[in-house]
XYZ file of C-alpha atoms in Angstrom:
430
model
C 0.000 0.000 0.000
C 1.481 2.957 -0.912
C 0.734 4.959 1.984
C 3.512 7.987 1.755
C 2.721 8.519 -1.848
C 1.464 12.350 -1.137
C -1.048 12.380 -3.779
C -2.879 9.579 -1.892
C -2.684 11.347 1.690
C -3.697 14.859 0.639
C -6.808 12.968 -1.755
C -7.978 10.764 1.316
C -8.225 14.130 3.199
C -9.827 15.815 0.915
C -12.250 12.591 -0.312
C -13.861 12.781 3.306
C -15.977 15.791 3.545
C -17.323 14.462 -0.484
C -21.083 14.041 -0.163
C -21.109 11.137 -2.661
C -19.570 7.619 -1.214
C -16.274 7.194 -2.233
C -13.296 4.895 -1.764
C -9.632 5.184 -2.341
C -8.347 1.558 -4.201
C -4.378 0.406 -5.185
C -4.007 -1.008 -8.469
C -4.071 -4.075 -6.977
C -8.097 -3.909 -5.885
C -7.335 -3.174 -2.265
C -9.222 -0.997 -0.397
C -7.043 1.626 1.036
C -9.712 4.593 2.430
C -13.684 5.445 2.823
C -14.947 8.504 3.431
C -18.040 9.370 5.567
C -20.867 8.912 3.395
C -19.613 5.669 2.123
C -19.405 4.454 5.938
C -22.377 5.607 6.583
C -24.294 4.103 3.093
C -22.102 0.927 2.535
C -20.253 0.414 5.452
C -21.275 -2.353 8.188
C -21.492 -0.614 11.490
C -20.568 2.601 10.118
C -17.363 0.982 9.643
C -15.633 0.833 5.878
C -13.904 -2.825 4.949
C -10.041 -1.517 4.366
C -7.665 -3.503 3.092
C -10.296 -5.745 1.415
C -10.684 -6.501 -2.046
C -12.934 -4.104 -4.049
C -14.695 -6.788 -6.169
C -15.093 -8.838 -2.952
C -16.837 -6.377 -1.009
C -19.087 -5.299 -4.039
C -19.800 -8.400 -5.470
C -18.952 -11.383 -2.949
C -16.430 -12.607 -6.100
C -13.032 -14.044 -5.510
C -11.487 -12.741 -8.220
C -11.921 -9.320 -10.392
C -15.430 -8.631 -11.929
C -13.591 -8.763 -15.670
C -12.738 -12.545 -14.867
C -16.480 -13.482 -13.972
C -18.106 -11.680 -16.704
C -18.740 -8.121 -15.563
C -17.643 -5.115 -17.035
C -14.392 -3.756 -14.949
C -14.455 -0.198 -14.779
C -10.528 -0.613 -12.891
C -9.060 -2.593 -15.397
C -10.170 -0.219 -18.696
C -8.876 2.852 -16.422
C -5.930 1.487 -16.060
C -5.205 1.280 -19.798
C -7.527 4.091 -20.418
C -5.786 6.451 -17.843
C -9.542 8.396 -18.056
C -12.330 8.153 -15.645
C -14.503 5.300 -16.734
C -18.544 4.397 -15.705
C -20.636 1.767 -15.534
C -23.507 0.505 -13.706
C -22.944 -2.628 -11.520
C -25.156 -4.585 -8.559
C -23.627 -4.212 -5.296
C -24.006 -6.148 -2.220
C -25.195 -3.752 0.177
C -26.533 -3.810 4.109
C -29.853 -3.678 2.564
C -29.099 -6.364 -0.005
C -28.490 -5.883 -3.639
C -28.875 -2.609 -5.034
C -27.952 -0.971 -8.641
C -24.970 1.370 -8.210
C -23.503 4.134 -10.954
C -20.366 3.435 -10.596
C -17.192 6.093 -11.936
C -13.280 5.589 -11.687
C -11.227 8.363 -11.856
C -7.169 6.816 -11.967
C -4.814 9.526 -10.077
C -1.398 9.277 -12.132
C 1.826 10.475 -10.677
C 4.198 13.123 -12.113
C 5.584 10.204 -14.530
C 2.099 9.560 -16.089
C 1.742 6.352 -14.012
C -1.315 5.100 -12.294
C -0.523 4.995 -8.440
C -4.213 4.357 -7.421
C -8.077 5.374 -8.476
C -10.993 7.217 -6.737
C -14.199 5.198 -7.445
C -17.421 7.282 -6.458
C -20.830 5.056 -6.018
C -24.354 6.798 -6.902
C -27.217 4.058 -5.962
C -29.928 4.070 -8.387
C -33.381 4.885 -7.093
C -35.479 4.419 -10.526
C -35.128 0.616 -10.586
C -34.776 -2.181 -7.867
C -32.411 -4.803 -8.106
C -34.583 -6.900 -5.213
C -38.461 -7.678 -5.692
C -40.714 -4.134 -4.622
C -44.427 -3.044 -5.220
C -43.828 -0.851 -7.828
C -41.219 0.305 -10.848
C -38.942 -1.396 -12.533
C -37.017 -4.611 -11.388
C -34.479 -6.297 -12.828
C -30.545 -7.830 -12.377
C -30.335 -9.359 -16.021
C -27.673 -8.197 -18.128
C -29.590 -6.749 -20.864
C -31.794 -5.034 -18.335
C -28.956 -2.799 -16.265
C -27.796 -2.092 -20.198
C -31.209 -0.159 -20.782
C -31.180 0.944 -16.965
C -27.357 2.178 -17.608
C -28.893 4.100 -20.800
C -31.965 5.744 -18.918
C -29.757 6.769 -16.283
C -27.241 9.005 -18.391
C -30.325 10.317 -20.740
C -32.988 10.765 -17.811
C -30.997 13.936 -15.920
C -31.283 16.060 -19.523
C -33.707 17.245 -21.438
C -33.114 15.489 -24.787
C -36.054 13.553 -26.317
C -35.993 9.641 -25.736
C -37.147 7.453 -27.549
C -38.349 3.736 -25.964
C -38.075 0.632 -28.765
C -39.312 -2.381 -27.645
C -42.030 -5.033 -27.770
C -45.348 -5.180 -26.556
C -45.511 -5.485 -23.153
C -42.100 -5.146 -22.129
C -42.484 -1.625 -19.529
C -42.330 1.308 -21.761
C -44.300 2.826 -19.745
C -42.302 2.018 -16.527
C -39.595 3.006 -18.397
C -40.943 6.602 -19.307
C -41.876 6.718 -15.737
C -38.161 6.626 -14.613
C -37.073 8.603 -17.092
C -39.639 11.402 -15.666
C -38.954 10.654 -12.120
C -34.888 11.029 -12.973
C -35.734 14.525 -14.622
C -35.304 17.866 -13.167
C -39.144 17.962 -13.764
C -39.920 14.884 -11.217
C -42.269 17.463 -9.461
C -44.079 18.364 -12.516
C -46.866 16.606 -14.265
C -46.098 13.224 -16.396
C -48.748 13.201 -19.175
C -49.625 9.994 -20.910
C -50.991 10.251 -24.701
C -51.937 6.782 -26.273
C -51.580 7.323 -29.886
C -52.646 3.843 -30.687
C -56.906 3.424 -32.513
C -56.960 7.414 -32.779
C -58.734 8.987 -35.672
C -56.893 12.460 -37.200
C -59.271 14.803 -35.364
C -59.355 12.431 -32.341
C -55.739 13.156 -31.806
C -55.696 16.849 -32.496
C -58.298 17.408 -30.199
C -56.864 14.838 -27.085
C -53.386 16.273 -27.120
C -54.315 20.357 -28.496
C -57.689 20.383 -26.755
C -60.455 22.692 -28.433
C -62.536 25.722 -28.030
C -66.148 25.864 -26.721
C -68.045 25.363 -29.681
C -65.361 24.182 -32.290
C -67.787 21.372 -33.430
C -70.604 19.519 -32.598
C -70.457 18.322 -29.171
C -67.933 20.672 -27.939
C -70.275 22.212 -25.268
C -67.357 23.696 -22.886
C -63.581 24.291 -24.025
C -60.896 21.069 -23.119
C -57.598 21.551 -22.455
C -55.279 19.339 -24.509
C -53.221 16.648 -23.117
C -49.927 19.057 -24.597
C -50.584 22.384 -22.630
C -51.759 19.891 -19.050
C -47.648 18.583 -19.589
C -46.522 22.116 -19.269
C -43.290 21.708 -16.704
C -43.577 18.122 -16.788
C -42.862 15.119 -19.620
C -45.089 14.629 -22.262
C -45.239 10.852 -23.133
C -46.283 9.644 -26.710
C -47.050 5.778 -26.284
C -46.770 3.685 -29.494
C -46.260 6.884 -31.499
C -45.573 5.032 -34.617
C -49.624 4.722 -34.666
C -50.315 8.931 -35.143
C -51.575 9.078 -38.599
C -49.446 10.413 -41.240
C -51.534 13.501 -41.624
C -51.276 14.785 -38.018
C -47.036 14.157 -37.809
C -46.489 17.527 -39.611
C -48.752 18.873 -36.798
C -46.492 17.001 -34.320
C -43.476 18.190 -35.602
C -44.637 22.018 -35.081
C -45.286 21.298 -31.477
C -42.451 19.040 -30.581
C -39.853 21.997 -32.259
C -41.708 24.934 -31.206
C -43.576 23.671 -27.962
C -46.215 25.914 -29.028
C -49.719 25.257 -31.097
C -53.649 25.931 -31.380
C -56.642 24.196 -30.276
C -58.926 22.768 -32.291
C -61.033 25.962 -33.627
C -58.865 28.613 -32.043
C -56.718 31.348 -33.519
C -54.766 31.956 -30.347
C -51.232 30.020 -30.075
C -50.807 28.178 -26.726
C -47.020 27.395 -25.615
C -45.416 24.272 -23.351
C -42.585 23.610 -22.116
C -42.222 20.048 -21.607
C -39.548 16.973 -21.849
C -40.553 14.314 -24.626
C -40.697 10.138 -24.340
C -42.145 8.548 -27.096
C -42.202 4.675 -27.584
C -43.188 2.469 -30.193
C -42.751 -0.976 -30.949
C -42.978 -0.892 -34.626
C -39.742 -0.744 -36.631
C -39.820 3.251 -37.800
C -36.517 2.985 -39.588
C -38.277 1.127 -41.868
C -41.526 3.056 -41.821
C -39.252 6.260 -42.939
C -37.725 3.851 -45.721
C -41.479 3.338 -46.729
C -42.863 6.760 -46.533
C -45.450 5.938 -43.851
C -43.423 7.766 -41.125
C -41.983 11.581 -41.447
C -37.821 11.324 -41.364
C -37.603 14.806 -39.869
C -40.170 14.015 -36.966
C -37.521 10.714 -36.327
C -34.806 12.620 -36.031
C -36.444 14.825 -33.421
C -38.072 12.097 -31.075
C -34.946 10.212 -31.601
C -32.753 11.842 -29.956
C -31.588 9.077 -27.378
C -33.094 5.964 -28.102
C -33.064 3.166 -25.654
C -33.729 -0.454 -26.833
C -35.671 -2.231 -24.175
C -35.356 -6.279 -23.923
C -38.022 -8.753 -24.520
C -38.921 -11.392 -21.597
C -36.672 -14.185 -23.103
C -33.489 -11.714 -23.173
C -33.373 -11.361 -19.439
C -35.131 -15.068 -18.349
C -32.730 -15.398 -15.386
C -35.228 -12.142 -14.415
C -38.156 -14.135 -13.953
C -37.763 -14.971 -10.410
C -37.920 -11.226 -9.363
C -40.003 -10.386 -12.059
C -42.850 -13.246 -11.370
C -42.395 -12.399 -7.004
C -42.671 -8.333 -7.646
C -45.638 -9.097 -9.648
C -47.472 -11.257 -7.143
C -46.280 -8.537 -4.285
C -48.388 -6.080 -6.997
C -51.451 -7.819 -7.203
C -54.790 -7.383 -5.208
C -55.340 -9.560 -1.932
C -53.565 -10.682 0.454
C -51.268 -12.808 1.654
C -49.014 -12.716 -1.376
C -48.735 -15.888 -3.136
C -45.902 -17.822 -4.109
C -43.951 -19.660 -6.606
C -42.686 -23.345 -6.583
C -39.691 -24.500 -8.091
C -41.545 -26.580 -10.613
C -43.642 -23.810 -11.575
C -41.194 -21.360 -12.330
C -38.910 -23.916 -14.366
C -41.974 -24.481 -16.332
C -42.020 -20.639 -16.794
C -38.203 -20.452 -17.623
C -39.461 -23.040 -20.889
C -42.143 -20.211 -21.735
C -40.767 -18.306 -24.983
C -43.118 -15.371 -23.571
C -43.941 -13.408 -27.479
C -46.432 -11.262 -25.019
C -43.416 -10.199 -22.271
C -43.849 -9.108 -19.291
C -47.575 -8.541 -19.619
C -48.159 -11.944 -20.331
C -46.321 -12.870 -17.072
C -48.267 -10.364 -15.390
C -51.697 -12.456 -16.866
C -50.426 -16.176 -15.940
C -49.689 -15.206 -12.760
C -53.274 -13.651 -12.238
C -54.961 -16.703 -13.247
C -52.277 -19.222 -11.467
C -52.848 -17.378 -8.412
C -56.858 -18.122 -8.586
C -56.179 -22.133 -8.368
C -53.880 -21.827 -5.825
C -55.861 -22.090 -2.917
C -52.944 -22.676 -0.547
C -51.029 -19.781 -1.914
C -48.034 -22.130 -3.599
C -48.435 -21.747 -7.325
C -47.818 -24.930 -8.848
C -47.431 -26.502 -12.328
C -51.006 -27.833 -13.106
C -52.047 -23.963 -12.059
C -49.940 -22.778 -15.103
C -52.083 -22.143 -18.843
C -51.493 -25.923 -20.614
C -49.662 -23.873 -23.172
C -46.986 -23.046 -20.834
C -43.804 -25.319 -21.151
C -41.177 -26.263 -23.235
C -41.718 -24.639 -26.776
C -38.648 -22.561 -26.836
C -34.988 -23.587 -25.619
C -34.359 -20.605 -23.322
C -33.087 -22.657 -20.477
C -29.983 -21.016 -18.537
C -28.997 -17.776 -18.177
C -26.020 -17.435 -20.147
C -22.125 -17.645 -20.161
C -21.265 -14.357 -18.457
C -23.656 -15.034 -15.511
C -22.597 -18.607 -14.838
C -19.068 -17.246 -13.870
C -20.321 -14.549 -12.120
C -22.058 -17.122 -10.138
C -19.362 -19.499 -9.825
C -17.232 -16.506 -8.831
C -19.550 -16.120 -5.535
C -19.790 -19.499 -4.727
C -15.520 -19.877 -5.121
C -15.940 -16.762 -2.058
C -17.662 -18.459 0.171
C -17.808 -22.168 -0.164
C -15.580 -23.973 2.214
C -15.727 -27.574 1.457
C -13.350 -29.607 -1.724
C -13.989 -29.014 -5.274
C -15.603 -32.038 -6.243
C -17.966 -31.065 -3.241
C -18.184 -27.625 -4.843
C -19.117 -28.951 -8.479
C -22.126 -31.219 -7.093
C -23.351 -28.210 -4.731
C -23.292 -26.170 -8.472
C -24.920 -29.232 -10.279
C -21.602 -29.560 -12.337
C -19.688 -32.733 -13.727
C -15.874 -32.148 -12.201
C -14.435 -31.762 -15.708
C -16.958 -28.752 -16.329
C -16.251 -26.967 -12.648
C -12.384 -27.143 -13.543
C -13.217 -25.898 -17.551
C -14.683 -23.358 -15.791
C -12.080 -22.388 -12.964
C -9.535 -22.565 -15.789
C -12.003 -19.725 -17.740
C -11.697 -17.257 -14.565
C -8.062 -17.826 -14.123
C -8.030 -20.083 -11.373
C -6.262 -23.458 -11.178
């Protein structure tokens, strides 16, 4: 530990009055200072684990989170020599929680790396443990969307949500509001989906008293109700051809006029559109205006179907139950959700969300078993595992903390020997 290196000794000074949590590391992974709000936010007992290795403490893994399939944010520093970022899950006293993580590497008057700074920001707009409400997830493909949302939710660039039915765009537009400067303000919800051309001018411009028959009393559009807030255009690739040009105007001017009005009505609001229809190709066809991509596109965000992130399911299928009416909360067997992990899923996480209301009907004793399960459920699609990367990541915790001999270790994991030692050989370890 280079401990009389002055750079270090005047940084860990200054690192302790920092309001964000932040630790001082070697290039070897050791933990070599914590300041007060990491004490006081990771810390057991107030107290910060020095001298311990980082990916140990984070992620319970014996060796560094490159070797078991995460993305190291130390080792691309160090050849880097520029702060790098990335979102991991960290163990934490209140169990695993997603973390922005950034290293900064502090270099010495030679150019050389002596040590880094890494400063943790826990993410509040999605859970990383089953809860009543917003989004959950741990799957790979998940925390890349999450990492996404959380760079474009703090600005005021337009987003644009691509995914299939069903899998949380509006979830997803709800963190990306609740991330926003304009949390306070208003989140406005227009479903462009079965509207007719008038229909849609008149929901999101509203109209004058009198502007046709019917209009007994003057409406305020859905536009001018998201002023300070985020206006959210569900499955916009649905607004009729006709009415984008109209779009367009109001998305680059934020102003417009009701629906048999001459006066012009301004808003300021953030944009989130989503769609799940392929509008690169609807431009290509001439069904979809290329200048009113370009402007809802601004940071696009691909969300992932059901069977991307199937090692999900378990915290998916208990969040849901935790969501629905009655009480006590049902659960899942073991048979039952490997029945699930078979289930291809072409309606996402919507169809989940319908199984599990209609499993949790027959289940009188509150475990959800196989024969409660739609007889369509099972094995039509091979999506069985959950993938290289998170089988070393796994492997990497259990190598922490399992005490007994190897061939012990590879029938605790379910592995032949020769597999378990294929393995081993893949993280580095003989």
């Amino acid at each position: 530990m280079p401990e009389t290196h002055p750079l270090i000794l005047a940084l860990v000074s200054y690192l302790e009055h920092d309001a964000l949590p932040t630790i001082v590391l070697d290039t070897d992974y050791n933990i070599l200072a914590a300041n007060a709000a990491y004490r006081r936010q990771f810390g057991h007992h107030d107290q910060a684990p020095l001298g311990e290795k980082c990916h140990k403490v984070s992620h319970h893994y014996a060796v560094p989170c490159d070797q078991a399939g995460e993305h190291c944010p130390m080792r691309k520093a160090w050849h880097s020599k520029q702060p790098e970022r990335v979102l991991h899950i960290h163990h934490t006293p209140r169990g695993p929680e997603h973390v922005d993580v950034e290293l900064r590497p502090i270099l010495d008057e030679q150019g050389r790396v002596v040590a880094f700074v890494e400063r943790l920001t826990s993410i509040t707009l999605a859970s990383a443990q089953p809860q009543e409400q917003g989004l959950v997830g741990r799957a790979p493909a998940f925390k890349a969307a999450l990492a996404s949302l959380q760079r474009a939710a703090p600005a005021q660039i337009p987003v644009l949500l691509q995914g299939e039915s069903g899998t949380g765009k509006e979830l997803f537009a709800r963190a990306v509001h609740m991330g926003s400067p304009r949390a306070n303000g208003p989140l406005v919800v227009v479903d462009c989906t079965g509207l007719t051309e008038s229909l849609f001018e008149s929901e999101l411009f509203g109209y004058e008293k009198g502007a046709f028959t019917g209009a007994n009393q003057r409406k305020i559009g859905l536009a001018e109700a998201a002023h300070g807030g985020t206006l959210f255009l569900d499955e916009i690739g649905e607004v009729p051809l006709a009415m984008q040009v109209k779009l367009l105007r109001l998305i680059e001017s934020g102003s417009f006029r009701p629906v048999g009005s001459l006066r012009t009505v301004h808003s300021d609001f953030r944009l989130v559109s989503a769609t799940h229809k392929p509008l690169r190709q609807m431009v290509a066809d001439g069904s979809f205006r290329e200048d009113l991509y370009y402007r809802i596109s601004g940071f696009p965000i691909r969300l992932p179907a059901l069977r991307e992130r199937v090692e999900d399911l378990p915290l998916l299928a208990q969040s849901l139950l935790q969501r629905m009416a009655g009480k006590p909360t049902p659960t899942l067997s073991d048979d039952a959700l490997q029945q699930l992990r078979l289930h291809p899923f072409p309606g996402n996480i919507r169809e989940l969300r319908n199984i599990l209301e209609r499993a949790r009907l027959f289940a009188d004793d509150g475990l959800i078993q196989p024969e409660h399960l739609p007889e369509d459920i099972g094995p039509t699609a091979a999506v069985l595992g959950s993938g290289r990367r998170n089988h070393l990541g796994e492997l990497a915790q259990a190598l922490e903390h399992f005490k007994g001999s190897r061939s012990e270790l590879a029938r605790h994991l379910g592995l032949s020997e020769r597999t378990l030692y294929r393995r081993l050989k893949e993280l580095g370890l003989n």
